[in-house]
Amino acid sequence: MAKELTSRETDYAKWYNDLVIKADLAENSGVRGCMVIKPYGYSIWEKIQAELDRKFKETGHVNAYFPLFIPKSYLSKEAAHVEGFAKECAVVTHYRLKNSPDKKGVVVDEEAKLEEELIVRPTSETIIWDTYKNWIQSYRDLPLLINQWANVVRWEMRTRLFLRTAEFLWQEGHTAHATREEAIAEAEQMLNVYADFVENFMAIPVIKGVKSPNERFAGAEETYCIEAMMQDGKALQAGTSHFLGQNFAKAFDVKFANREGREEYVWATSWGVSTRLIGALIMTHSDDNGLVLPPKLAPIQVVIVPIYRGKEDFENVDVVARGIFENLKKAGITVKYDDRDTHKPGWKFNEYELKGVPIRIAIGPKDVENNQVEIARRDTLQKFTVSQIGLTDYIKILLEEIQQNIFEKARKFRDSMITRADTWDEFVQILETKGGFISAHWDGTPETEEKIKELTKATIRCIPLDAQPEEGKCILTGKPSSKRVFFARAY
RNA sequence: CGGGAUGUAGCGCAGUUGGUAGCGCACCUGGUUUGGGACCAGGGGGUCCCAGGUUCGAGUCCUGGUAUCCCGACCA
């Protein structure tokens, strides 16, 4: 037992950390708070990128790239925005090093001080709006629908692999529109794109909603979000889409001439998801044996393990295994044939289980003799034998079934973790014993939300878009409320 | 940024009173093995976090630094 995982029950946080490292997704680096994403983990990110990128383009967006560095003055142009990010910015102050006096290394050359310091982007609204100013003159230039894939830096005090790192990878969409309505429609559209992707590709059920003013993006008029529920009962924000109003247009003086020839400020949105999604993926599906990956994102969908005694056995098994491998590959399935002689089958079984490969096919002499193979499902841990005839179609269907099954399992769990609370005692008790989302009334004031956070560490995760009007009393203050919101402790 | 802990082989750790730096896993070689993390035999691998100090002698004692982890504060 070389790679024993801490169980989820023993220590959920340690289970998560162990899993990220042992499944070879990522590791800590020599730089505080920054991770190395290893090939297996990066491969998942590439699949996320590929599908999202396709969806962005399908909805009319194009990719571009803006600089990593932002002049300090840009950041301060939008008051709420700078307030939100100032405390976590990395700043470049010099542009040259020199040999240290003792010749043992290098030191900053104090003579090479930048006239204007540069901020390493925590997000790109400012540099992008400074650029858009020159791109937009007329209503004919709108809408402007641009996305960029990039890294950003937010100097976090406490970091965790994928969930919160000082540097992370993400995409940020930045759009400009002629009307308020169109911008809001864009923000909502992209929220739906995210929800569709996260549910259908990542098999993570989400709740669509809007943020309370406290949790809103710095500089936004409205922040839409998708919220997911992790196995330990904590919520995780999986994606956000912001309606920015005219805040950035005014800050960066981005105006256009409308059809009547009158000048107007443009309306903006921005939206993003990050490598944090990989953290959500892990904490939604995985178990004490390791990762469980949805087939649509798994770097390896099917692994074939040959079993044999001696050379003759191997040759018989190898012919069959190789045939199956070629057939699956032709059918567009990502399949790996692990014919390494350096590890025993049992070792491989454990390894691929740890790495979350959805389907394992084992082929031994008995199977060759009976024209069958042994199939093992990662999601249910079931094993059974099936005929080699029609195997490719069988696998295709099974992959879809697994995708569906893990989503359903996650959805049932998520639904079971939504609890209504009508009194403060109930609210606190649910939070302490069960966790999850608590559906409760709130009087709508930032002060009350702040107070609840102080008392319980729970925040309003979102005001669900599908919330039904319902008269009630605020869980804390007893003041009137017209609908329920979702509280939870969150990542 | 406050409180606590820990830095010894790639990883996980032991190291007594200051006296030749060890164990497990991993790695390399050979052989036997192969349907749930094989076994035997042999082998390689060290700036004991860094810098000073005490001492005949420091992984061990003292001083300073530094890094990482945990708890808190902070965090769209």
XYZ file of C-alpha atoms (C1' of nucleotides) in Angstrom:
567
model
C 0.000 0.000 0.000
C 2.261 2.697 -1.255
C -0.416 5.326 -1.727
C -2.951 5.197 1.060
C -5.444 8.052 0.967
C -6.702 9.729 4.093
C -10.421 8.948 4.226
C -12.936 11.749 3.769
C -14.426 11.056 7.166
C -11.080 11.230 8.948
C -10.068 14.592 7.525
C -11.788 16.008 4.472
C -9.202 18.731 3.880
C -6.337 16.267 4.097
C -8.179 13.822 1.828
C -8.426 16.571 -0.773
C -4.766 17.538 -0.524
C -3.565 13.933 -0.601
C -5.727 13.218 -3.590
C -4.526 16.160 -5.670
C -0.936 15.118 -5.057
C -1.273 11.347 -5.258
C -3.429 11.434 -8.393
C -0.675 13.507 -9.984
C -2.859 16.528 -10.717
C -0.662 19.221 -9.181
C 1.913 19.959 -6.519
C 3.174 22.882 -4.519
C 6.031 24.793 -6.074
C 9.046 26.670 -4.788
C 6.979 29.843 -5.022
C 4.753 30.529 -2.061
C 1.105 29.974 -2.919
C 1.764 28.943 -6.512
C 1.226 25.442 -7.826
C 2.677 23.343 -10.574
C -0.136 21.808 -12.603
C 1.154 18.399 -13.672
C 0.364 16.826 -17.054
C -2.548 14.751 -15.782
C -4.171 17.758 -14.127
C -3.397 20.055 -17.021
C -4.988 17.608 -19.396
C -8.280 18.068 -17.526
C -7.872 21.836 -17.830
C -7.280 21.465 -21.573
C -10.551 19.584 -21.915
C -12.358 22.283 -19.954
C -10.794 24.925 -22.195
C -11.615 23.126 -25.407
C -15.311 22.799 -24.665
C -15.758 26.268 -23.181
C -13.843 27.841 -26.032
C -16.145 26.089 -28.472
C -19.192 27.390 -26.597
C -17.826 30.939 -26.481
C -17.252 30.959 -30.211
C -20.636 29.423 -30.844
C -22.146 32.421 -29.040
C -20.215 34.902 -31.173
C -17.151 35.619 -29.080
C -13.558 35.853 -30.282
C -10.293 35.448 -28.390
C -7.637 38.112 -27.865
C -4.799 38.703 -25.448
C -4.121 41.689 -23.186
C -0.965 42.404 -21.138
C -0.028 40.763 -17.848
C 0.987 44.161 -16.435
C -1.350 47.014 -15.651
C -0.165 50.559 -14.869
C -1.030 51.365 -11.290
C -3.047 54.419 -12.298
C -5.490 52.330 -14.348
C -6.561 50.262 -11.389
C -7.553 53.310 -9.373
C -9.905 54.707 -12.012
C -12.920 52.755 -10.830
C -13.360 53.305 -7.085
C -15.168 50.117 -6.038
C -12.890 48.033 -8.228
C -9.624 49.268 -6.728
C -11.098 48.917 -3.250
C -11.870 45.266 -3.981
C -8.449 44.283 -5.249
C -5.904 46.655 -3.710
C -5.053 44.356 -0.823
C -4.006 41.441 -2.976
C -1.966 42.907 -5.792
C 1.608 42.020 -6.712
C 3.510 45.136 -7.773
C 6.473 45.449 -10.111
C 8.714 48.309 -9.030
C 12.027 47.724 -10.839
C 13.164 46.446 -14.194
C 16.752 45.360 -13.618
C 18.953 43.250 -11.356
C 22.668 43.522 -10.707
C 25.342 41.370 -9.084
C 25.309 41.658 -5.325
C 28.378 43.274 -3.725
C 29.571 39.906 -2.358
C 29.231 38.379 -5.868
C 27.152 35.550 -4.488
C 23.912 36.426 -6.223
C 21.844 39.225 -7.635
C 20.054 42.144 -6.028
C 17.549 44.702 -7.269
C 19.261 47.578 -9.010
C 17.867 50.564 -7.133
C 18.705 52.815 -10.062
C 16.294 50.896 -12.269
C 13.113 52.028 -10.567
C 9.994 52.226 -12.722
C 8.473 55.668 -13.036
C 5.027 54.169 -12.826
C 4.740 50.915 -10.967
C 3.039 47.997 -12.707
C 0.419 45.752 -11.181
C 0.336 42.091 -12.102
C -3.276 41.730 -13.264
C -5.698 40.393 -10.661
C -8.289 40.701 -13.486
C -8.167 42.720 -16.679
C -11.131 45.089 -16.710
C -8.982 48.207 -16.468
C -6.439 47.464 -19.174
C -9.192 46.168 -21.426
C -11.465 49.178 -21.009
C -8.538 51.491 -21.552
C -8.070 49.675 -24.862
C -11.761 49.503 -25.813
C -11.888 53.294 -25.572
C -10.014 53.411 -28.880
C -11.947 50.614 -30.500
C -15.433 51.963 -29.972
C -16.797 55.079 -31.647
C -20.149 54.150 -33.096
C -23.049 51.820 -32.439
C -21.700 50.020 -35.514
C -18.692 48.894 -33.424
C -21.003 47.168 -30.966
C -21.410 44.677 -29.541
C -17.755 43.885 -28.871
C -17.522 40.291 -27.711
C -14.044 39.277 -26.563
C -12.592 36.564 -24.380
C -9.067 35.928 -23.189
C -7.423 32.837 -21.728
C -4.855 34.003 -19.220
C -3.221 33.732 -15.842
C -3.942 36.198 -13.047
C -2.357 36.857 -9.660
C -4.116 37.551 -6.378
C -1.837 37.582 -3.361
C -3.812 35.276 -1.100
C -2.757 34.721 2.506
C -3.860 31.121 2.667
C -3.773 29.001 -0.433
C -4.967 25.521 -1.385
C -4.194 23.594 -4.549
C -6.711 24.542 -7.272
C -9.190 26.095 -4.819
C -7.230 29.197 -4.011
C -3.756 29.841 -5.383
C -1.812 33.073 -5.737
C -1.568 32.571 -9.482
C -4.288 30.770 -11.381
C -5.418 30.107 -14.916
C -8.796 31.266 -16.138
C -10.705 32.840 -18.955
C -12.215 36.290 -18.745
C -14.837 37.529 -21.167
C -15.231 41.290 -21.585
C -18.059 42.618 -23.689
C -19.403 46.043 -24.648
C -22.992 46.752 -25.667
C -25.169 49.610 -26.872
C -27.977 49.063 -24.379
C -28.491 48.077 -20.808
C -30.876 45.295 -21.811
C -28.431 43.763 -24.255
C -25.629 43.744 -21.670
C -27.855 42.102 -19.083
C -28.909 39.515 -21.669
C -25.225 38.816 -22.381
C -24.387 38.344 -18.687
C -27.338 35.972 -18.350
C -26.456 34.103 -21.516
C -22.923 33.450 -20.303
C -24.190 32.303 -16.939
C -26.288 29.759 -18.822
C -23.290 28.710 -20.889
C -21.372 28.060 -17.667
C -24.239 26.214 -16.014
C -24.728 24.050 -19.080
C -21.037 23.220 -19.278
C -20.567 22.529 -15.576
C -23.628 20.288 -15.399
C -23.279 18.431 -18.676
C -19.503 18.118 -18.927
C -18.282 18.243 -15.364
C -21.411 16.505 -14.054
C -21.599 19.056 -11.249
C -25.122 20.287 -10.460
C -25.280 24.037 -9.847
C -27.679 26.625 -8.560
C -27.997 29.746 -10.655
C -28.465 32.963 -8.790
C -27.361 36.504 -8.161
C -25.009 37.679 -5.442
C -26.022 39.883 -2.565
C -24.398 43.349 -2.585
C -21.778 42.148 -0.068
C -20.609 39.339 -2.316
C -20.885 41.248 -5.571
C -17.860 41.767 -7.820
C -16.059 45.026 -7.129
C -17.329 47.368 -9.825
C -20.401 45.378 -10.907
C -24.041 46.345 -10.744
C -25.134 42.747 -10.662
C -23.140 39.532 -10.228
C -24.690 36.310 -11.478
C -23.197 33.065 -10.209
C -23.417 29.319 -10.256
C -22.985 27.684 -6.879
C -22.039 24.043 -6.331
C -22.220 21.870 -3.196
C -19.194 19.887 -2.077
C -19.360 16.551 -0.240
C -18.426 18.125 3.087
C -21.406 20.451 2.986
C -19.535 23.578 1.953
C -20.568 25.602 -1.072
C -18.226 26.532 -3.888
C -18.691 29.315 -6.411
C -18.056 27.667 -9.756
C -18.418 30.634 -12.071
C -19.487 34.265 -12.194
C -20.898 36.614 -14.813
C -21.146 40.331 -14.143
C -23.326 43.087 -15.466
C -20.995 46.051 -15.061
C -23.458 48.770 -16.024
C -21.620 51.848 -17.276
C -19.136 51.892 -14.415
C -16.058 51.056 -16.473
C -17.260 53.023 -19.501
C -17.471 56.106 -17.318
C -14.164 55.424 -15.570
C -12.351 54.968 -18.901
C -14.493 57.323 -20.948
C -15.779 54.799 -23.465
C -18.569 56.458 -25.478
C -20.283 55.661 -28.739
C -22.502 57.588 -31.119
C -25.964 56.038 -31.248
C -28.273 55.974 -34.276
C -29.461 59.460 -33.457
C -25.873 60.686 -33.397
C -25.972 61.299 -29.645
C -23.010 60.196 -27.462
C -23.664 57.524 -24.860
C -21.539 55.461 -22.492
C -21.389 51.759 -23.433
C -22.759 48.981 -21.265
C -20.426 46.220 -20.120
C -20.181 42.656 -18.892
C -17.378 40.401 -17.722
C -17.448 36.717 -16.873
C -14.967 34.048 -15.831
C -14.213 30.561 -14.674
C -10.864 29.304 -13.430
C -8.770 26.258 -12.573
C -10.811 26.293 -9.389
C -13.312 24.231 -11.366
C -10.878 21.331 -11.045
C -11.149 21.629 -7.270
C -14.928 21.486 -7.586
C -14.658 18.460 -9.851
C -12.554 16.593 -7.293
C -14.714 17.452 -4.299
C -17.986 16.657 -6.035
C -17.350 13.137 -7.308
C -14.276 11.539 -5.792
C -14.250 8.916 -3.040
C -11.882 7.259 -0.574
C -10.310 5.197 -3.361
C -9.343 8.267 -5.336
C -10.570 10.460 -8.147
C -13.810 9.827 -9.970
C -13.801 11.646 -13.301
C -16.728 12.205 -15.643
C -16.000 10.519 -19.008
C -16.335 13.814 -20.881
C -13.355 15.291 -19.015
C -11.260 12.226 -18.219
C -7.782 12.357 -19.801
C -8.069 8.573 -20.142
C -11.601 7.238 -20.609
C -10.770 3.558 -20.827
C -7.680 1.651 -19.722
C -6.901 -1.883 -20.837
C -4.850 -4.091 -18.503
C -3.544 -7.423 -19.790
C -3.208 -10.327 -17.372
C -0.957 -13.260 -18.071
C 1.459 -15.881 -16.783
C 4.521 -16.343 -18.923
C 5.298 -15.330 -22.461
C 2.828 -17.519 -24.257
C -0.081 -16.219 -22.205
C 0.978 -12.691 -22.885
C 1.078 -13.187 -26.624
C -2.423 -14.644 -26.672
C -3.797 -11.867 -24.491
C -1.880 -9.139 -26.286
C -3.426 -9.903 -29.684
C -6.948 -9.584 -28.313
C -6.182 -6.555 -26.160
C -4.538 -4.741 -29.013
C -7.530 -5.391 -31.256
C -9.910 -3.955 -28.682
C -7.585 -0.992 -28.184
C -7.565 -0.195 -31.917
C -11.339 -0.501 -32.192
C -11.972 1.834 -29.277
C -9.479 4.325 -30.607
C -11.180 4.297 -33.997
C -14.492 4.991 -32.289
C -13.041 8.206 -30.868
C -12.633 6.939 -27.318
C -9.527 8.015 -25.401
C -8.072 4.657 -24.502
C -4.788 3.551 -22.996
C -3.353 0.064 -23.296
C -1.058 -0.473 -20.331
C 1.112 -3.406 -21.359
C 3.993 -2.464 -19.093
C 5.716 -5.491 -17.660
C 7.150 -3.481 -14.800
C 3.974 -3.370 -12.719
C 1.586 -6.109 -11.699
C -2.118 -5.961 -12.590
C -3.112 -5.299 -9.004
C -0.824 -2.303 -8.904
C -2.323 -0.959 -12.111
C -5.888 -1.476 -10.855
C -5.166 0.659 -7.814
C -3.312 3.271 -9.803
C -6.071 3.838 -12.352
C -8.677 3.818 -9.635
C -6.734 6.539 -7.839
C -6.591 8.501 -11.069
C -10.297 8.173 -11.712
C -10.271 6.416 -15.095
C -13.994 5.736 -15.732
C -13.697 2.244 -17.255
C -11.086 -0.463 -16.829
C -10.962 -3.470 -19.116
C -8.973 -6.471 -17.890
C -8.164 -9.292 -20.285
C -6.629 -12.593 -19.146
C -6.298 -16.114 -20.570
C -9.757 -17.073 -19.295
C -11.285 -14.121 -21.133
C -9.467 -14.939 -24.363
C -10.770 -18.469 -24.131
C -14.371 -17.321 -23.570
C -14.362 -14.330 -25.938
C -15.091 -11.988 -23.048
C -13.441 -9.213 -21.023
C -13.749 -8.010 -17.450
C -15.126 -4.492 -17.067
C -14.740 -2.409 -13.938
C -16.705 0.819 -13.466
C -14.947 3.483 -11.450
C -18.135 5.253 -10.382
C -19.858 2.224 -8.850
C -16.769 0.007 -8.363
C -18.750 -2.820 -9.956
C -17.008 -5.573 -11.935
C -18.588 -7.822 -14.528
C -17.714 -9.773 -17.657
C -19.057 -8.906 -21.088
C -18.665 -10.385 -24.535
C -15.967 -9.097 -26.862
C -18.607 -8.944 -29.580
C -20.082 -5.462 -29.803
C -17.693 -4.269 -27.114
C -17.034 -0.864 -28.669
C -20.720 0.038 -28.725
C -21.105 -1.313 -25.221
C -18.276 0.911 -23.980
C -19.709 3.969 -25.728
C -23.040 3.479 -24.028
C -21.408 2.724 -20.688
C -19.399 5.961 -20.841
C -22.605 7.916 -21.334
C -24.244 6.014 -18.523
C -21.370 6.785 -16.168
C -21.501 10.467 -17.104
C -25.208 10.461 -16.340
C -24.871 8.420 -13.172
C -22.301 10.594 -11.464
C -24.329 13.698 -12.287
C -27.469 12.126 -10.848
C -25.609 10.998 -7.760
C -24.218 14.492 -7.234
C -27.624 16.049 -7.870
C -29.332 13.824 -5.322
C -26.688 14.655 -2.783
C -26.934 18.376 -3.539
C -30.725 18.292 -3.241
C -30.448 16.485 0.084
C -28.187 19.289 1.258
C -30.742 22.044 0.771
C -32.583 22.612 4.024
C -35.204 25.203 4.913
C -34.826 27.073 8.169
C -37.495 29.317 9.665
C -35.991 30.135 13.044
C -32.542 31.237 14.115
C -32.071 28.144 16.302
C -32.917 25.906 13.373
C -30.538 27.852 11.174
C -27.609 27.483 13.553
C -28.365 23.849 14.260
C -28.475 22.867 10.582
C -25.246 24.718 9.984
C -23.493 22.937 12.851
C -24.770 19.417 12.236
C -25.429 19.079 8.539
C -24.087 22.049 6.617
C -25.136 22.493 3.027
C -27.376 25.213 1.647
C -29.873 26.703 4.024
C -32.894 28.262 2.392
C -34.035 31.096 4.635
C -35.532 34.553 4.694
C -33.300 37.606 4.857
C -34.288 41.222 5.338
C -32.180 42.363 2.394
C -29.704 44.522 4.289
C -25.897 44.187 4.118
C -25.768 44.730 7.891
C -27.814 41.617 8.585
C -25.770 39.517 6.195
C -22.588 40.785 7.860
C -23.929 39.963 11.290
C -24.907 36.435 10.260
C -21.427 35.930 8.839
C -19.871 37.073 12.104
C -22.033 34.753 14.148
C -21.895 31.637 11.971
C -19.295 32.082 9.174
C -22.135 31.444 6.743
C -22.720 33.871 3.878
C -25.419 34.329 1.304
C -24.193 32.200 -1.567
C -26.864 33.420 -3.883
C -30.375 34.585 -4.365
C -31.639 31.798 -6.636
C -32.970 32.951 -9.999
C -35.936 30.638 -9.624
C -36.804 31.782 -6.079
C -40.567 31.933 -5.612
C -42.103 34.989 -3.987
C -42.982 34.052 -0.416
C -43.842 36.265 2.527
C -41.684 35.568 5.549
C -39.544 36.969 8.313
C -35.776 37.454 8.315
C -34.050 34.590 10.109
C -32.032 37.014 12.266
C -33.962 40.263 12.604
C -37.541 39.102 12.053
C -38.090 41.921 9.580
C -40.308 41.196 6.571
C -38.846 39.395 3.567
C -40.358 38.497 0.214
C -38.259 35.479 -0.769
C -35.787 32.928 0.484
C -32.045 33.091 -0.216
C -29.368 30.393 0.073
C -26.896 30.585 2.941
C -23.872 28.307 3.360
C -20.335 28.122 4.571
C -18.185 28.354 1.493
C -14.766 27.709 0.000
C -0.319 39.976 9.730
C -0.869 37.294 15.042
C -0.529 32.073 17.748
C 1.579 27.038 17.321
C 4.514 23.247 15.001
C 8.126 21.338 11.740
C 12.749 21.471 8.402
C 17.649 14.746 8.368
C 18.208 10.406 1.058
C 13.010 11.399 -4.203
C 8.748 10.583 -0.267
C 7.412 9.345 4.943
C 10.124 9.302 9.368
C 13.832 7.663 13.661
C 18.273 9.508 15.659
C 19.381 8.211 23.411
C 24.063 11.826 27.485
C 27.394 15.922 22.121
C 31.315 10.760 19.828
C 31.436 6.397 12.491
C 23.895 9.305 9.943
C 19.796 5.146 10.064
C 14.741 2.701 8.900
C 10.367 1.962 5.566
C 8.749 3.086 0.690
C 10.665 4.542 -3.976
C 15.091 3.829 -7.254
C 19.090 0.436 -9.888
C 20.901 -4.958 -11.125
C 19.730 -10.260 -11.393
C 16.216 -14.074 -10.768
C 11.408 -16.046 -9.668
C 6.473 -13.848 -10.363
C 1.761 -11.508 -12.808
C -7.043 -12.224 -12.147
C -6.607 -6.277 -6.452
C -0.536 -2.315 -4.644
C 4.639 -9.669 -5.424
C 9.110 -12.097 -3.334
C 14.383 -13.192 -2.747
C 19.430 -11.579 -3.233
C 22.610 -7.611 -4.157
C 23.399 -2.195 -4.959
C 23.357 3.303 -5.349
C 21.845 7.692 -3.081
C 23.164 12.895 2.421
C 25.512 20.781 2.161
C 21.277 16.734 8.579
C 17.216 24.324 5.938
C 21.047 28.632 6.057
C 24.725 31.685 8.779
C 27.336 32.434 13.078
C 28.738 30.685 18.112
C 30.152 27.005 22.294
C 33.320 22.457 22.082
C 38.935 18.250 21.075
C 34.310 16.950 18.518
C 27.509 19.516 16.756
C 22.032 16.303 13.166
C 21.998 16.978 18.658
C 23.551 22.794 22.703
C 23.160 28.592 21.998
C 21.948 33.102 18.794
C 20.019 35.034 14.370
C 17.819 34.220 9.716
C 14.747 31.448 6.347
C 11.066 28.065 4.377
C 6.834 25.053 4.833
C 2.413 23.333 7.361
C -1.753 23.963 10.929
C -5.123 27.521 13.633
C -6.948 32.525 13.433
C -7.568 37.374 10.924
C -8.116 38.588 5.667
C -10.171 36.995 0.953
C -15.355 38.788 -5.598
